[in-house]
PDB file of C-alpha atoms and ligand atoms in Angstrom:
ATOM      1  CA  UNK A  22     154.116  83.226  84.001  1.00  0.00           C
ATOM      2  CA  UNK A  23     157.220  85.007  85.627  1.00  0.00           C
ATOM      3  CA  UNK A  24     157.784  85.300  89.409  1.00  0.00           C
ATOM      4  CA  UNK A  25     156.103  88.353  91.012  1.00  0.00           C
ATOM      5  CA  UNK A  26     158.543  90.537  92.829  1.00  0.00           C
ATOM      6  CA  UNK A  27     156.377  91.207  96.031  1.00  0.00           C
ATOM      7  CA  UNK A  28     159.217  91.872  98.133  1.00  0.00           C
ATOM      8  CA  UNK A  29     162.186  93.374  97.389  1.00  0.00           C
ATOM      9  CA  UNK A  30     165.541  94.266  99.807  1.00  0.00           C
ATOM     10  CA  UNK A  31     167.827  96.006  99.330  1.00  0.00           C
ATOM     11  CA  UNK A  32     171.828  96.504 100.949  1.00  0.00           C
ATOM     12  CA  UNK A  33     172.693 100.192 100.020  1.00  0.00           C
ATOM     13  CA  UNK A  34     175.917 100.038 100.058  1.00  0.00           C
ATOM     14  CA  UNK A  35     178.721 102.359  98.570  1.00  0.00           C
ATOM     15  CA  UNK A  36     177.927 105.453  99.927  1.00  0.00           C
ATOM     16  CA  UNK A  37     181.021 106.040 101.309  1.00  0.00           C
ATOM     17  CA  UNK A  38     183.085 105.369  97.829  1.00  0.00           C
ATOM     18  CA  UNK A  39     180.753 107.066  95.916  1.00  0.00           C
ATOM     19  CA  UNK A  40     182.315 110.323  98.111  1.00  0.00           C
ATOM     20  CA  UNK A  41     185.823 109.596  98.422  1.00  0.00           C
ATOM     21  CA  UNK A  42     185.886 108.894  94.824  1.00  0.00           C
ATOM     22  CA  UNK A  43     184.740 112.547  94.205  1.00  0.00           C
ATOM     23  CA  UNK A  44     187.638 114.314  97.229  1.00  0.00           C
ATOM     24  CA  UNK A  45     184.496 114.666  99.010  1.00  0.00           C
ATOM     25  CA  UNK A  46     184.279 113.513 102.834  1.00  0.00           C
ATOM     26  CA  UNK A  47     182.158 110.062 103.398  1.00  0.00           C
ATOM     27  CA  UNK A  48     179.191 112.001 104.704  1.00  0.00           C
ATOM     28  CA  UNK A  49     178.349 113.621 101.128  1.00  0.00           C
ATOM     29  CA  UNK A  50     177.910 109.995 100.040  1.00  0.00           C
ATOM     30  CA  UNK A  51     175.163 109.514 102.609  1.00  0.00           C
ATOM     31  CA  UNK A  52     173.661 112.656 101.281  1.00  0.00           C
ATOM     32  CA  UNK A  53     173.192 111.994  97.972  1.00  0.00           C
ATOM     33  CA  UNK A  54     172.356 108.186  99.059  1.00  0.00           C
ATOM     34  CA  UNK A  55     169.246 109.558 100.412  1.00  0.00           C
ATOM     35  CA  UNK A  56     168.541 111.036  97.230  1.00  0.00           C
ATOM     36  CA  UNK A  57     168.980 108.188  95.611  1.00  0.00           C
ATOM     37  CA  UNK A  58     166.059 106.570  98.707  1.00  0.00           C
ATOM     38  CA  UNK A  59     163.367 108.874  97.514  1.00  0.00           C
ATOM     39  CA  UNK A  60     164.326 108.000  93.684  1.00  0.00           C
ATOM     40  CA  UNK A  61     163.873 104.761  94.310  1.00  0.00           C
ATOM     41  CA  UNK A  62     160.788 104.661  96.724  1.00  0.00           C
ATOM     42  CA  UNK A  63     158.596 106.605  94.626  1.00  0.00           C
ATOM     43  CA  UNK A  64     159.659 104.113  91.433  1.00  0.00           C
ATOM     44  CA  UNK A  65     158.439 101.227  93.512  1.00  0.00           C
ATOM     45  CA  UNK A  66     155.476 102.964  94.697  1.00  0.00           C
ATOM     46  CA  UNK A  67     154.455 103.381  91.149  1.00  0.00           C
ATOM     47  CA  UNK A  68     155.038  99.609  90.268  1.00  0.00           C
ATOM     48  CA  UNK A  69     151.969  97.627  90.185  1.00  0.00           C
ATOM     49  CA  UNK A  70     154.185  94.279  92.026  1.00  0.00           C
ATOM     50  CA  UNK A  71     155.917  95.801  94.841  1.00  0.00           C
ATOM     51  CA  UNK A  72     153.942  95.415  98.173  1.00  0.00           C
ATOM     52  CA  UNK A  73     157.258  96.093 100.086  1.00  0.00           C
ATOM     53  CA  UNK A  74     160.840  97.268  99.799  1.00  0.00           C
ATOM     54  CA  UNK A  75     162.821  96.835 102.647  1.00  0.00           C
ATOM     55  CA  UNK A  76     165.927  99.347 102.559  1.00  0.00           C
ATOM     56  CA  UNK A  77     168.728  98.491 104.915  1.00  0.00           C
ATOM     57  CA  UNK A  78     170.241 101.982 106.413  1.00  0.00           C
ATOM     58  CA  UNK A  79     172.009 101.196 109.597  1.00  0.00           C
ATOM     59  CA  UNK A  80     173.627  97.944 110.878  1.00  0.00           C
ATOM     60  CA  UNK A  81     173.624  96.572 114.337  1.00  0.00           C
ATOM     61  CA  UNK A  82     177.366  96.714 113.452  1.00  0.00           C
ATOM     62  CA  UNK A  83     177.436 100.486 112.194  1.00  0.00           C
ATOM     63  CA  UNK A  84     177.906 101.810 115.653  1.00  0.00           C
ATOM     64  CA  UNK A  85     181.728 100.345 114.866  1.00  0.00           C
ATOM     65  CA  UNK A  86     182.187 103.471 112.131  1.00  0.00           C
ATOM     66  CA  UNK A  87     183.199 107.235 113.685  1.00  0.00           C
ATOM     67  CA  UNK A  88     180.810 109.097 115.949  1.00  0.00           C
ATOM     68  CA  UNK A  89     180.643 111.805 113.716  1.00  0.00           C
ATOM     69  CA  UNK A  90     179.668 109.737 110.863  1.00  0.00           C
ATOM     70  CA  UNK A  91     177.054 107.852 113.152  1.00  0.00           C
ATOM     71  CA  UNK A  92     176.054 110.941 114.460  1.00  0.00           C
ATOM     72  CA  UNK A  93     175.680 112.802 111.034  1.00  0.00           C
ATOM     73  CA  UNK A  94     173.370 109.830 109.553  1.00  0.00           C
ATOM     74  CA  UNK A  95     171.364 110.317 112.767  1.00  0.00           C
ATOM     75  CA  UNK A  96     170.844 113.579 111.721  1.00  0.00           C
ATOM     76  CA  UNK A  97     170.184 112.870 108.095  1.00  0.00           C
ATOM     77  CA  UNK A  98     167.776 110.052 109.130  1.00  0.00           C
ATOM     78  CA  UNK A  99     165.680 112.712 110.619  1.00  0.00           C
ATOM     79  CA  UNK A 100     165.669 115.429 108.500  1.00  0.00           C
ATOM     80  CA  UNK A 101     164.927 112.969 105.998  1.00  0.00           C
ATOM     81  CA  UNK A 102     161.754 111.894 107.576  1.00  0.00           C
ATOM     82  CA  UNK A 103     160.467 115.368 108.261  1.00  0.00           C
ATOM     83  CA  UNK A 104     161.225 116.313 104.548  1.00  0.00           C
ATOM     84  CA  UNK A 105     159.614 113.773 102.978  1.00  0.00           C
ATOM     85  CA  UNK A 106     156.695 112.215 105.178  1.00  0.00           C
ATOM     86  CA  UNK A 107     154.514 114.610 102.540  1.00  0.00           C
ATOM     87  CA  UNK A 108     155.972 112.686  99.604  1.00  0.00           C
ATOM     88  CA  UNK A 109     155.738 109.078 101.453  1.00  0.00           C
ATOM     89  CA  UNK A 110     151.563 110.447 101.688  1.00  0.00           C
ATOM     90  CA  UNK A 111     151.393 111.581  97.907  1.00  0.00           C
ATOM     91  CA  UNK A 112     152.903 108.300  96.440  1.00  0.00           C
ATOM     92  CA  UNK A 113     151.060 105.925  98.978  1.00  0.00           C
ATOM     93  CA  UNK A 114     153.698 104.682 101.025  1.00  0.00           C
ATOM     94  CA  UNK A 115     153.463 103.374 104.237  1.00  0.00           C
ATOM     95  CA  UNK A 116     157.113 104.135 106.483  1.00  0.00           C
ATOM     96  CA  UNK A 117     157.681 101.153 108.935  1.00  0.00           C
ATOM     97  CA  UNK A 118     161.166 100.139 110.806  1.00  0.00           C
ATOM     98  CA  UNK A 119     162.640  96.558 111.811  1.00  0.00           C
ATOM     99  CA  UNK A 120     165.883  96.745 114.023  1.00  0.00           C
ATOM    100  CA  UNK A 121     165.999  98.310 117.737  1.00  0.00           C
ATOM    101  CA  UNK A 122     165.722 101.971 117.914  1.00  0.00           C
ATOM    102  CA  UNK A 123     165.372 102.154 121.537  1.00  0.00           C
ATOM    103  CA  UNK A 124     169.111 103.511 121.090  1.00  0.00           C
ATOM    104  CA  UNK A 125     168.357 106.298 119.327  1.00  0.00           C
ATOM    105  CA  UNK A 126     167.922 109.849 120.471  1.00  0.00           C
ATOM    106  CA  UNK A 127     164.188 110.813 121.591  1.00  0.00           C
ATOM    107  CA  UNK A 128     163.979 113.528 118.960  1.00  0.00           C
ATOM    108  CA  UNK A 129     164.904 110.665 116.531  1.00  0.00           C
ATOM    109  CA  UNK A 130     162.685 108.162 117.772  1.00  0.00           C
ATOM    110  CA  UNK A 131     159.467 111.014 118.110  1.00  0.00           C
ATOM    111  CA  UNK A 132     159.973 111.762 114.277  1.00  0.00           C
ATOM    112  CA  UNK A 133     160.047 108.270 113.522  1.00  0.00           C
ATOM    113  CA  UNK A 134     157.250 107.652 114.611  1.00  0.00           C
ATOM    114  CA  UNK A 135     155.502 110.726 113.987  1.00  0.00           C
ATOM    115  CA  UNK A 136     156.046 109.327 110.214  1.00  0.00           C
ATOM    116  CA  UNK A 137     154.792 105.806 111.101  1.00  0.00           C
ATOM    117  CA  UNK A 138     151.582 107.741 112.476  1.00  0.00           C
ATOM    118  CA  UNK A 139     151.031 109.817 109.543  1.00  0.00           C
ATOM    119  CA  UNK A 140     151.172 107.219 107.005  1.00  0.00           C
ATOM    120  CA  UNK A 141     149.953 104.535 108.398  1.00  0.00           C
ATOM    121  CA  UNK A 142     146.916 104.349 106.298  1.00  0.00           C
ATOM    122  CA  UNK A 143     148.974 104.375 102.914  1.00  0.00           C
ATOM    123  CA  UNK A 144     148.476 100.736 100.667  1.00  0.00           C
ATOM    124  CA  UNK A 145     150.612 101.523  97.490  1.00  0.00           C
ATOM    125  CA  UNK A 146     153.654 100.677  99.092  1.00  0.00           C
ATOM    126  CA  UNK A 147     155.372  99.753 102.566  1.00  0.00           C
ATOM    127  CA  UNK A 148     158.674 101.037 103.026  1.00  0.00           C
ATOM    128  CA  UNK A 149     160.535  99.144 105.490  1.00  0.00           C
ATOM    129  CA  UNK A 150     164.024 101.261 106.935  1.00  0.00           C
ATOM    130  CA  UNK A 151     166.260  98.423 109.063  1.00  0.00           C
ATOM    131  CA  UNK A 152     167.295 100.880 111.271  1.00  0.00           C
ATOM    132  CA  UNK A 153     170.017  99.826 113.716  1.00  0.00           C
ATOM    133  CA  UNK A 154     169.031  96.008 112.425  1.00  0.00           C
ATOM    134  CA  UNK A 155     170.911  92.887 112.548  1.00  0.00           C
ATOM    135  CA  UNK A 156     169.402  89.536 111.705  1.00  0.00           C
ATOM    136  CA  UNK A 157     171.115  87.692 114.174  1.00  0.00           C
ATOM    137  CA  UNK A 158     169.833  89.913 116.470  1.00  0.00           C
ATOM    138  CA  UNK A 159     166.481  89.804 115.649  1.00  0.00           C
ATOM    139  CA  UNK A 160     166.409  85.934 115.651  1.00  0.00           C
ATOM    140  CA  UNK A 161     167.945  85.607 118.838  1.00  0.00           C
ATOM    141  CA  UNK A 162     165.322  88.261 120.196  1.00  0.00           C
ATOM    142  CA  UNK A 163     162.356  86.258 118.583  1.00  0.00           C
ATOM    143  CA  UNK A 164     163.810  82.850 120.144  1.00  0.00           C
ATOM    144  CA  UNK A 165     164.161  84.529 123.785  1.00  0.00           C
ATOM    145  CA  UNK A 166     160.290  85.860 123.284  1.00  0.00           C
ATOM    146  CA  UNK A 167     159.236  82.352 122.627  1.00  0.00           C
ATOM    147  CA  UNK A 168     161.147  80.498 125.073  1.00  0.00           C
ATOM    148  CA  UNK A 169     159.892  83.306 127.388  1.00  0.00           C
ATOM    149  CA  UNK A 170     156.505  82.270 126.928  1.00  0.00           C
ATOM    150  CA  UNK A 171     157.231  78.798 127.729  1.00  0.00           C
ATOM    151  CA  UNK A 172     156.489  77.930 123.520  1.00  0.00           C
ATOM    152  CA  UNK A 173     157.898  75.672 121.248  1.00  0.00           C
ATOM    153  CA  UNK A 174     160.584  76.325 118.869  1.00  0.00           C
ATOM    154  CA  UNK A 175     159.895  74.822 115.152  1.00  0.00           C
ATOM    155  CA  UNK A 176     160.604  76.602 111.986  1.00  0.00           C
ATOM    156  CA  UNK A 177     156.812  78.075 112.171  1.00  0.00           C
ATOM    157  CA  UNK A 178     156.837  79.602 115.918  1.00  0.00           C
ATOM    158  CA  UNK A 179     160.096  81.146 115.246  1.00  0.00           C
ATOM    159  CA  UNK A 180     158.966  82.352 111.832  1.00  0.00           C
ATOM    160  CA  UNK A 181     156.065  83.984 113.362  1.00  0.00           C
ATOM    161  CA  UNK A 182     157.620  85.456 116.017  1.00  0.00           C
ATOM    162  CA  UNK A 183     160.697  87.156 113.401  1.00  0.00           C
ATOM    163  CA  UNK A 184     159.831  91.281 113.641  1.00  0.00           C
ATOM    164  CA  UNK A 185     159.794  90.934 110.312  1.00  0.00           C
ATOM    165  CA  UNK A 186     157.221  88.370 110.046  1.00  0.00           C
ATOM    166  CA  UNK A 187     154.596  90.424 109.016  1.00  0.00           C
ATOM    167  CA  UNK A 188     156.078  91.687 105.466  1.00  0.00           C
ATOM    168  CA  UNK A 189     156.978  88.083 104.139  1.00  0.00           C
ATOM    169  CA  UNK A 190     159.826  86.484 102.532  1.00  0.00           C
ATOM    170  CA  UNK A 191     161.686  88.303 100.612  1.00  0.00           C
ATOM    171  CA  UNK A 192     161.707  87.381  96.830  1.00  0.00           C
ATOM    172  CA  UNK A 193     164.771  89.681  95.298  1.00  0.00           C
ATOM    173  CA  UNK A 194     167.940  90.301  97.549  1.00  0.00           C
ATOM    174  CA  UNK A 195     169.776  93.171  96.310  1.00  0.00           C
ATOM    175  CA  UNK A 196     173.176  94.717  97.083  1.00  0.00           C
ATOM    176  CA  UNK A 197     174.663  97.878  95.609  1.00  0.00           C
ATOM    177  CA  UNK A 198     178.339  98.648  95.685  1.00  0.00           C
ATOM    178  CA  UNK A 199     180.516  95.490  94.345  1.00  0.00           C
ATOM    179  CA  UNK A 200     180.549  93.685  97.706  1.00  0.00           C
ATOM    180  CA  UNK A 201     179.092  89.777  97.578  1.00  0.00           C
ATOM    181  CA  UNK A 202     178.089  89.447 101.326  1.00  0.00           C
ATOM    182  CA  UNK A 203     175.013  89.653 103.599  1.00  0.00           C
ATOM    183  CA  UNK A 204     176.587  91.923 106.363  1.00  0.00           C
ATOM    184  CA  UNK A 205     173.802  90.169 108.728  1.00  0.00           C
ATOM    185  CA  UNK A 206     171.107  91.484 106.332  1.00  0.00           C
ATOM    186  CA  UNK A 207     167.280  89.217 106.557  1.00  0.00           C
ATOM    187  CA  UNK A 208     169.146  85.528 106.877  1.00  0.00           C
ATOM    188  CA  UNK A 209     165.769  83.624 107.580  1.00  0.00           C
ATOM    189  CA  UNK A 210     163.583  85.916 105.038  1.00  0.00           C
ATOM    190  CA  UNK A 211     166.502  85.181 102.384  1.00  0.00           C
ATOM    191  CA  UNK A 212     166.299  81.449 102.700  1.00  0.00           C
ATOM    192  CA  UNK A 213     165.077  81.391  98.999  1.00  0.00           C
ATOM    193  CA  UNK A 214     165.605  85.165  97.801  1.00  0.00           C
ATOM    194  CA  UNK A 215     167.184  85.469  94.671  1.00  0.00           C
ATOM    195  CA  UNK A 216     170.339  87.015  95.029  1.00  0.00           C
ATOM    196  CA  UNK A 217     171.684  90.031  93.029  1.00  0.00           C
ATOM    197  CA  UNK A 218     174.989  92.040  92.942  1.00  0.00           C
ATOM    198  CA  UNK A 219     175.668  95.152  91.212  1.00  0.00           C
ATOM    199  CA  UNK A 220     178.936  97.349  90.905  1.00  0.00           C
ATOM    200  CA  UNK A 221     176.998 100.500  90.781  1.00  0.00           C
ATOM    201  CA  UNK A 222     177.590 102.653  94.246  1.00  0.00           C
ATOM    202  CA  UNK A 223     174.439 102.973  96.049  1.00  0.00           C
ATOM    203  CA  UNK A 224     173.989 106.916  94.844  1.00  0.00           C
ATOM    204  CA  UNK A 225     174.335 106.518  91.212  1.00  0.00           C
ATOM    205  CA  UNK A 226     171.516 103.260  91.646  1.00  0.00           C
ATOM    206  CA  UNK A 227     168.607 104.444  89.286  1.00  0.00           C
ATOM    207  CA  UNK A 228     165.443 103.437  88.553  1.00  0.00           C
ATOM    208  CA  UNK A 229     166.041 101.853  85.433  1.00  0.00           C
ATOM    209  CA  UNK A 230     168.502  99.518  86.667  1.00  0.00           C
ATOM    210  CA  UNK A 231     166.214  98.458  89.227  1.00  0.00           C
ATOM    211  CA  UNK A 232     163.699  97.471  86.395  1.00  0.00           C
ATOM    212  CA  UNK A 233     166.858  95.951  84.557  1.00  0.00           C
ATOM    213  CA  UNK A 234     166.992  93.349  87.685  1.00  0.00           C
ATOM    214  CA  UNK A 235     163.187  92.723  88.371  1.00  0.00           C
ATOM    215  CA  UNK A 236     163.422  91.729  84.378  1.00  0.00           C
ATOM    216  CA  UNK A 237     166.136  89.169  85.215  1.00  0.00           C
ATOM    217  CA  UNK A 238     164.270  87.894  88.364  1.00  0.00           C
ATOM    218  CA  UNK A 239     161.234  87.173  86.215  1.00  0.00           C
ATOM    219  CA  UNK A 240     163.265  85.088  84.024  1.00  0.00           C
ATOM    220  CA  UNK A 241     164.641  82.821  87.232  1.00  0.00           C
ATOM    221  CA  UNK A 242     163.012  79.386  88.098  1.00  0.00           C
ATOM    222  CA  UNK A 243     163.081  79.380  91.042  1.00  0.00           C
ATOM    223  CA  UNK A 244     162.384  75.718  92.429  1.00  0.00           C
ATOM    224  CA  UNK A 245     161.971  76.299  96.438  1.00  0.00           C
ATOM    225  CA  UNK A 246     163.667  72.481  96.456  1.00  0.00           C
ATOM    226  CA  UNK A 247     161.289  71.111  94.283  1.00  0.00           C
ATOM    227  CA  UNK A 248     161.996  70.474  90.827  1.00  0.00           C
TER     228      UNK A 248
HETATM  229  C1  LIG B 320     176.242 102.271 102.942  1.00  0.00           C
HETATM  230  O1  LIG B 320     177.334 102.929 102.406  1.00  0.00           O
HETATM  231  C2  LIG B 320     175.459 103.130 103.884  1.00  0.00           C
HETATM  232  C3  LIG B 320     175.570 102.756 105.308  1.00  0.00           C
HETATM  233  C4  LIG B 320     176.144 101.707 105.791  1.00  0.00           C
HETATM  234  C5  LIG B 320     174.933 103.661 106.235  1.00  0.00           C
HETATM  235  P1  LIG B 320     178.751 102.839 103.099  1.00  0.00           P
HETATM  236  O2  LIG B 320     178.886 103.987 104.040  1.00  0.00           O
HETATM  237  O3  LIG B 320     178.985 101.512 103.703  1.00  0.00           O
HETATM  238  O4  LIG B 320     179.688 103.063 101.845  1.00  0.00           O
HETATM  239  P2  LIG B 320     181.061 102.332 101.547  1.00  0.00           P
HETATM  240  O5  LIG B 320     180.786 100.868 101.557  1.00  0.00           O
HETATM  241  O6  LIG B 320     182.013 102.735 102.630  1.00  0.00           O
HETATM  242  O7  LIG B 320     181.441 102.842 100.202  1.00  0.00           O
HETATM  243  C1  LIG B 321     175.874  97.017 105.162  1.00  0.00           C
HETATM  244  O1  LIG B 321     176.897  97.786 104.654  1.00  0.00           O
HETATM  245  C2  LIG B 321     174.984  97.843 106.045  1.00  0.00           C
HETATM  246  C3  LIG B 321     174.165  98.835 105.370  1.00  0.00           C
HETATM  247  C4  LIG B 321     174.088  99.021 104.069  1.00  0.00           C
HETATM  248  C5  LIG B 321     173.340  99.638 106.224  1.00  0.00           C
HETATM  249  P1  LIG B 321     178.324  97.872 105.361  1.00  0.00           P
HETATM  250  O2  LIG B 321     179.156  98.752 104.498  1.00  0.00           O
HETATM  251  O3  LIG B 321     178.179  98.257 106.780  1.00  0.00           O
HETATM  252  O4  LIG B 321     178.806  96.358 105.302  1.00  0.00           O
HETATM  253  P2  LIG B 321     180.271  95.720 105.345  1.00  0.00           P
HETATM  254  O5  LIG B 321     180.948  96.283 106.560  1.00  0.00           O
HETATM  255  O6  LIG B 321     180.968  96.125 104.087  1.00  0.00           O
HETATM  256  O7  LIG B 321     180.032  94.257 105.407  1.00  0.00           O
HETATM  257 MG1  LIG B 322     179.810  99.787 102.984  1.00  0.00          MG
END
């Protein structure tokens, strides 16, 4: 039998190119990459395997890019939510976050969790947004909880502790837009993800190619060290 793709991240990258490409400005790219969110979700919502698809929309190292391109995908982020929390109810899917938002505006933060709230009892699908997420970060946060509480680091307690714990290893690792790098993306999670890289920009991603990789993961052994 082939591997079950329970978990599946994705890096949406090319946004940006995807724009400039067209003599549009950056921002259109993040426009239409939201689009290209909502394709996707409801796909994965509607496939029988995926538990969870964890998207990753803003780095820890994002705040590095212009404020009014930080500002605008703010924006976007919650006008997106508002829009769609009725289509994240229809299709099943449950919103959740990893990353600190405690830097984000209050009319930000209220909406996302107004969205947590209101779909918090849907079990097609979990949607997980890394919002203002590094994995570094997140591991050096889990370590200072434990050692805080006086526990024991091992591979387990620190596992555990991870505020992703709770949606599992990740099984396919996906980026979009021609780069081969992590960019501090799920390092523990990944520790035996299958890696893929595609060319395509993150807005012209579809549906179908997503089904073309989930094909290809099937087809991987994947040995976990064993043999
Ligand atoms: C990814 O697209 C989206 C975010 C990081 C928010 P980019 O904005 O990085 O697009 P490119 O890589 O510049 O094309
Ligand atoms: C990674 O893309 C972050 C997100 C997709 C949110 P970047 O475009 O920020 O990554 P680098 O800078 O090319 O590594
Ligand atoms: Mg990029």
């Amino acid at each position: 039998m082939g591997n079950l793709p329970r978990h599946i991240a994705i890096i949406m990258d090319g946004n940006g190119r995807w724009a400039t490409e067209r003599g549009l400005k950056r921002v259109k790219g993040h426009e239409k990459g939201a689009e290209t969110v909502r394709t996707i979700t409801t796909y994965a919502s509607r496939h029988p395997e995926i538990e969870v698809l964890t998207l990753y929309a803003f780095s820890t190292e994002n705040w590095r890019r212009p404020k009014m391109e930080v500002d605008f995908l703010m924006r976007l982020l919650a006008s997106y939510l508002k829009k769609e929390t009725p289509t994240y109810i229809e299709n099943g899917v449950r919103f959740e976050t990893i990353g600190d938002i405690s830097r984000f505006s209050d009319n930000l933060r209220r909406q996302i969790e107004e969205t947590k709230e209101a779909t918090k009892r849907c079990d097609r699908l979990t949607q997980v947004l890394a919002l203002n997420y590094g994995s570094q970060d997140e591991i050096a946060r889990a370590a200072a909880k434990l050692c805080a509480k006086g526990g024991e680091i091992t591979v387990e307690s620190l596992s555990r502790s991870l505020e992703t714990a709770r949606f599992g290893p990740v099984d396919i690792l996906l980026r979009t837009g021609g780069e081969q790098r992590l960019s501090n993306f799920l390092l523990w999670q990944s520790a035996y993800a299958e890696l893929f890289f595609t060319q395509t920009l993150w807005p012209d991603f579809t549906p179908e190619e997503l089904e073309t990789v989930i094909e290809a993961f099937k087809k991987r052994h994947r040995r976990f060290g064993g043999v």
